[in-house]
Short mmCIF file of C-alpha atoms in Angstrom, two decimals:
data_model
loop_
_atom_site.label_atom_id
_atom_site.label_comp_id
_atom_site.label_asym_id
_atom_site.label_seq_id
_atom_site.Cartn_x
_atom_site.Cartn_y
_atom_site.Cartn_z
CA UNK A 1 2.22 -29.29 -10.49
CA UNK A 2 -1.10 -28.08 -10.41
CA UNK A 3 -3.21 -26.32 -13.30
CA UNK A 4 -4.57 -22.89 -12.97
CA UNK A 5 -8.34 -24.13 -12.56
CA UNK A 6 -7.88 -26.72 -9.87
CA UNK A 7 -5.88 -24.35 -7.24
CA UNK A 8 -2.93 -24.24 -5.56
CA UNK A 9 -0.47 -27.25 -5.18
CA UNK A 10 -0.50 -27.98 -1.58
CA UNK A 11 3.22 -27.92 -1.59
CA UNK A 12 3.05 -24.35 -2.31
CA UNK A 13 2.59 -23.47 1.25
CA UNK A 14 3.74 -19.95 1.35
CA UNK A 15 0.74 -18.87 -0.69
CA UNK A 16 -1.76 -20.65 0.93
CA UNK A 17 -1.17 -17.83 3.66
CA UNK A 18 -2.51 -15.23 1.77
CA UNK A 19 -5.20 -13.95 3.59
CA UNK A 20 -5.72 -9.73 3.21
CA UNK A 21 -6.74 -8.36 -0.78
CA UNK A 22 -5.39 -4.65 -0.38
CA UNK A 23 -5.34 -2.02 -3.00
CA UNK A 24 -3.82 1.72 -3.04
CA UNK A 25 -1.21 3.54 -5.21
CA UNK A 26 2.46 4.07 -4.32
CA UNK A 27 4.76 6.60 -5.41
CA UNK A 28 8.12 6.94 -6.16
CA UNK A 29 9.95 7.92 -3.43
CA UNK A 30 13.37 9.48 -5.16
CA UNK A 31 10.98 11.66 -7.62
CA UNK A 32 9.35 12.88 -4.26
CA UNK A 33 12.33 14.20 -3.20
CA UNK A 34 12.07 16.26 -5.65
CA UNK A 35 8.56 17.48 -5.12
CA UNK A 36 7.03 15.18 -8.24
CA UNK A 37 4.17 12.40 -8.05
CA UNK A 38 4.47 9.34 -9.58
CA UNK A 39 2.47 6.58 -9.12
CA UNK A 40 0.91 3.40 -9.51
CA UNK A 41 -1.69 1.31 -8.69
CA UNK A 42 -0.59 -1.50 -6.19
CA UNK A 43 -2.50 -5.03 -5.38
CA UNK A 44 -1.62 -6.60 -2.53
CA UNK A 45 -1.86 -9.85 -1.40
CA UNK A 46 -0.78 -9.95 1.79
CA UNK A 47 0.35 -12.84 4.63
CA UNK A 48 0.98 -12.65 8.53
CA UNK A 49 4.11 -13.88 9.06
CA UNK A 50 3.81 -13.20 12.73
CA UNK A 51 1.62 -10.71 14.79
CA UNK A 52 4.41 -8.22 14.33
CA UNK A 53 5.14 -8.76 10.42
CA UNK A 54 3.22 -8.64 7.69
CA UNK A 55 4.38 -9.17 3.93
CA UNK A 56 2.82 -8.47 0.57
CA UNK A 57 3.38 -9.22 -3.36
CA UNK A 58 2.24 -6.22 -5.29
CA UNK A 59 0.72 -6.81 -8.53
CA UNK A 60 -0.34 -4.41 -11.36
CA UNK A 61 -4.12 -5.99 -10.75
CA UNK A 62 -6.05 -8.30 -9.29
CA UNK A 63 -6.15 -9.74 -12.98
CA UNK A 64 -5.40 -13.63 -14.03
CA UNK A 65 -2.61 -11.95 -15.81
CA UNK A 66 -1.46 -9.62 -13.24
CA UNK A 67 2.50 -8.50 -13.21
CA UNK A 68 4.21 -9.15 -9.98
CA UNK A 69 5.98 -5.83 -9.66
CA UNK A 70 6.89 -5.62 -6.29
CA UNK A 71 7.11 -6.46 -2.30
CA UNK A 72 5.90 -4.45 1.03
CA UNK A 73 6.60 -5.94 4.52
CA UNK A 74 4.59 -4.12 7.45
CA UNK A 75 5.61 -4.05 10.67
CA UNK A 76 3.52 -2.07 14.54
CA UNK A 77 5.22 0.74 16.03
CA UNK A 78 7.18 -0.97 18.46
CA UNK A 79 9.06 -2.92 15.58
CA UNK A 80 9.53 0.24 13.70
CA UNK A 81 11.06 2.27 16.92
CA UNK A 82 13.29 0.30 17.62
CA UNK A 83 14.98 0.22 14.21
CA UNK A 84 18.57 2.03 13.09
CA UNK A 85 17.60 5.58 12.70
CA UNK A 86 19.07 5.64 8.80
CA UNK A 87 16.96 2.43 8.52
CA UNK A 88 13.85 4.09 9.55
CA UNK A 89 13.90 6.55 6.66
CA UNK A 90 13.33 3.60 4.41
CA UNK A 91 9.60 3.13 5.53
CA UNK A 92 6.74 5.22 4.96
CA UNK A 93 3.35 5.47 6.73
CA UNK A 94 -0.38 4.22 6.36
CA UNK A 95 -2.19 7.13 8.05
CA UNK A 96 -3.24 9.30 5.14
CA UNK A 97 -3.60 6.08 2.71
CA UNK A 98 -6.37 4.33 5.47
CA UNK A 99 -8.24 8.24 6.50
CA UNK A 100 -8.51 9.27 2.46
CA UNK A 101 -9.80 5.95 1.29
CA UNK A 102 -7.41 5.14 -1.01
CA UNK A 103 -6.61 1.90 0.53
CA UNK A 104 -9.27 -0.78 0.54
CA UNK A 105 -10.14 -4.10 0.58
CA UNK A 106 -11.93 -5.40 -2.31
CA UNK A 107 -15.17 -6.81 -1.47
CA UNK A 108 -15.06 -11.01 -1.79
CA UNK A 109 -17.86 -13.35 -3.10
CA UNK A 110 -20.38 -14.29 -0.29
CA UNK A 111 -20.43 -11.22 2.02
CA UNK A 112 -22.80 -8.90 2.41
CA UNK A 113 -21.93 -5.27 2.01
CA UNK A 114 -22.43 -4.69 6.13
CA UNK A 115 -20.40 -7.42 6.44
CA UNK A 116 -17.37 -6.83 4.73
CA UNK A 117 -18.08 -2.75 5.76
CA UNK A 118 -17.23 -4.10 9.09
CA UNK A 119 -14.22 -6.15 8.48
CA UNK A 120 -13.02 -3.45 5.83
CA UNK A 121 -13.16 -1.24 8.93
CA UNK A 122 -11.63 -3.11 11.36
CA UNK A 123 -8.90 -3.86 9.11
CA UNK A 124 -8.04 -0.07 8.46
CA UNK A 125 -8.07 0.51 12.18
CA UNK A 126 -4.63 -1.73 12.25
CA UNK A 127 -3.22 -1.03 9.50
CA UNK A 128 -3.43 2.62 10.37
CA UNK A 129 -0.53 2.29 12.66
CA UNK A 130 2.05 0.01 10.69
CA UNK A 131 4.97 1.05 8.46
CA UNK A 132 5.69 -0.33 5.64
CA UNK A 133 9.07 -0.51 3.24
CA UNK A 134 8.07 -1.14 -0.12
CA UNK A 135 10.61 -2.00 -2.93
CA UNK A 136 9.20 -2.12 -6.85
CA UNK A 137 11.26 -4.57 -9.22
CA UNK A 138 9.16 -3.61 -12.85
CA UNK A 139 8.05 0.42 -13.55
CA UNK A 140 4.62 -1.39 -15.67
CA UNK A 141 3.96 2.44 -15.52
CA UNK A 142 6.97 3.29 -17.46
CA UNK A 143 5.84 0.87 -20.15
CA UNK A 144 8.72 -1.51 -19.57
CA UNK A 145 7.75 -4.96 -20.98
CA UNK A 146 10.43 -6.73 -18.14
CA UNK A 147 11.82 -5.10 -14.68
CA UNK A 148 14.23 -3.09 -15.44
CA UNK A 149 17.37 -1.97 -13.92
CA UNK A 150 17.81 -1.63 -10.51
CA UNK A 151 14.36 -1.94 -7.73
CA UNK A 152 12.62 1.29 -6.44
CA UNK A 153 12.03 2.57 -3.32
CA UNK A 154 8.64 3.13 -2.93
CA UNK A 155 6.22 5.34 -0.37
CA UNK A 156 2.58 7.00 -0.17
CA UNK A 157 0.75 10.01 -0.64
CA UNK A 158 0.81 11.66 2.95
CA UNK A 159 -1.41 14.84 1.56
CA UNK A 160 -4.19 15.83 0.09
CA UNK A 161 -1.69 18.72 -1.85
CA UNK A 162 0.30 15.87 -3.46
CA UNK A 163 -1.93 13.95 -5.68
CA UNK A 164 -5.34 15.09 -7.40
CA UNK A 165 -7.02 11.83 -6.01
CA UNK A 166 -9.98 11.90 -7.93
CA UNK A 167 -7.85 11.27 -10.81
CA UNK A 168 -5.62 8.72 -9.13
CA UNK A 169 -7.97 6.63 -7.90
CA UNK A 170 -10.21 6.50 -10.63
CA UNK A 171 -9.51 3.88 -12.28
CA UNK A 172 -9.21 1.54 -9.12
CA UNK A 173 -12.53 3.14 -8.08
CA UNK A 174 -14.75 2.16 -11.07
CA UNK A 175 -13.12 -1.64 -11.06
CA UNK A 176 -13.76 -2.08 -8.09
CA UNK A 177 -17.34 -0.30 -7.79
CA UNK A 178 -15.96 2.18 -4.58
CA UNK A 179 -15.31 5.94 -4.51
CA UNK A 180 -12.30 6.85 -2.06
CA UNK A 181 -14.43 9.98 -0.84
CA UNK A 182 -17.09 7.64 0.95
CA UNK A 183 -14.29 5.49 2.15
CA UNK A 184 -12.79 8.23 4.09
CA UNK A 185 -16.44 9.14 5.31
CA UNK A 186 -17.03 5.87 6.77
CA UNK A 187 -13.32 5.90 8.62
CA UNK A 188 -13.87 9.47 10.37
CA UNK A 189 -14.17 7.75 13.51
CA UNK A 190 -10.77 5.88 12.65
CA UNK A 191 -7.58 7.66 15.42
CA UNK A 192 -4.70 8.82 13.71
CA UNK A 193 -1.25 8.17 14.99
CA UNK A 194 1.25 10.55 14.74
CA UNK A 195 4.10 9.17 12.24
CA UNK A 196 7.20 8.81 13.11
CA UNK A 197 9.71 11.79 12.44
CA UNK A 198 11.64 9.59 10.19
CA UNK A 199 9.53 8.18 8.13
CA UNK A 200 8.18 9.09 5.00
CA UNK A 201 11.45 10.71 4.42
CA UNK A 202 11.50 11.65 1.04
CA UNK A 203 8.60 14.08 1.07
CA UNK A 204 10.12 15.32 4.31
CA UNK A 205 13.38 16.01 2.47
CA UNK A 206 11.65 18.05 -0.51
CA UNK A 207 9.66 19.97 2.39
CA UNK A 208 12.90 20.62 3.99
CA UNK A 209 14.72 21.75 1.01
CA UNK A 210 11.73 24.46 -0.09
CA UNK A 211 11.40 25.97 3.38
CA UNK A 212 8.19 24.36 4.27
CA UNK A 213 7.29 22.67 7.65
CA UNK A 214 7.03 19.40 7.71
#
């Protein structure tokens, strides 16, 4: 075994290919069917599996004592097309999260701030296009003190109408020293694909049930 201070056993290989620090919020998705906003914030640490897959443990922070509280694989387009239509309703998208700025990548020791601008920015520009299915095991935003019951479905904001983001991102904002505002300034140049008519089904199904266009 190895102690917290000298690093990672080298038999614990899956985490030595941890290579992408992400953090956003994610919502639940069965209160967005009915039209409500729940969230929390989500650290990622994230792997490649293979060019096509990408999987993350979510955390509660980037903290020594950090809560694992959940799981989100990401997969391209092409992976997510060709999936069972009722399957497809299970993912959500990255647009809005990469073009608002409330996905980032925490700056890391020994960078400069061009640097990691760049890479911050080329990072957005693939993750703009992936789907992701996110499951949450422990509501830390409940106040439960263990996971409890049964895991969550999780999804994204997908519009501005939806969450007050100043107030949502706040908090991740001042720890980390960003504001989301100049993140989405900086990706303007960023293209937008066009989700998927499937996914992000939850907020499609409250849209749906008031009579507004989706």
């Amino acid at each position: 075994m190895s102690s917290p201070e000298s690093g990672p056993n080298p038999e614990f290989k899956p985490f030595h290919n941890i290579c992408e620090f992400l953090t956003a919020i994610h919502i639940y998705a069965d209160e967005a069917r009915q039209g409500k906003t729940r969230y929390v914030e989500a650290t990622h640490y994230c792997s490649h599996v293979r060019k096509d897959l990408r999987q993350c443990l979510i955390y509660d922070s980037h903290e020594k004592d950090a809560r694992l509280i959940g799981v989100e694989y990401m997969v391209p387009k092409h992976v997510y097309d060709n999936l069972p239509d009722e399957e497809k309703k299970l993912w959500h998208s990255h647009e809005f999260e990469v073009k608002s700025g409330m996905l980032i990548l925490p700056k890391l020791a020994g960078y400069s701030d061009e640097e990691w601008e760049k890479a911050e920015l080329e990072a957005m520009e693939e993750i703009v296009g992936l789907y992701g299915k996110t499951w949450h095991f422990w509501q830390v935003d409940a106040g439960h003190e263990i996971p409890m019951g049964l895991p969550k479905l999780m999804g994204s904001v997908t519009h501005p109408e939806q969450v007050d983001l100043d107030v949502a991102m706040k908090s991740r904002n001042d720890t980390f020293g960003v504001h989301h505002a100049q993140k989405a300034e900086a990706r303007k140049s960023i293209t937008v694909p066009t989700p998927h008519r499937d996914a992000n089904s939850w907020w499609k199904a409250y849209e749906s049930e008031k009579g507004i266009q989706a």
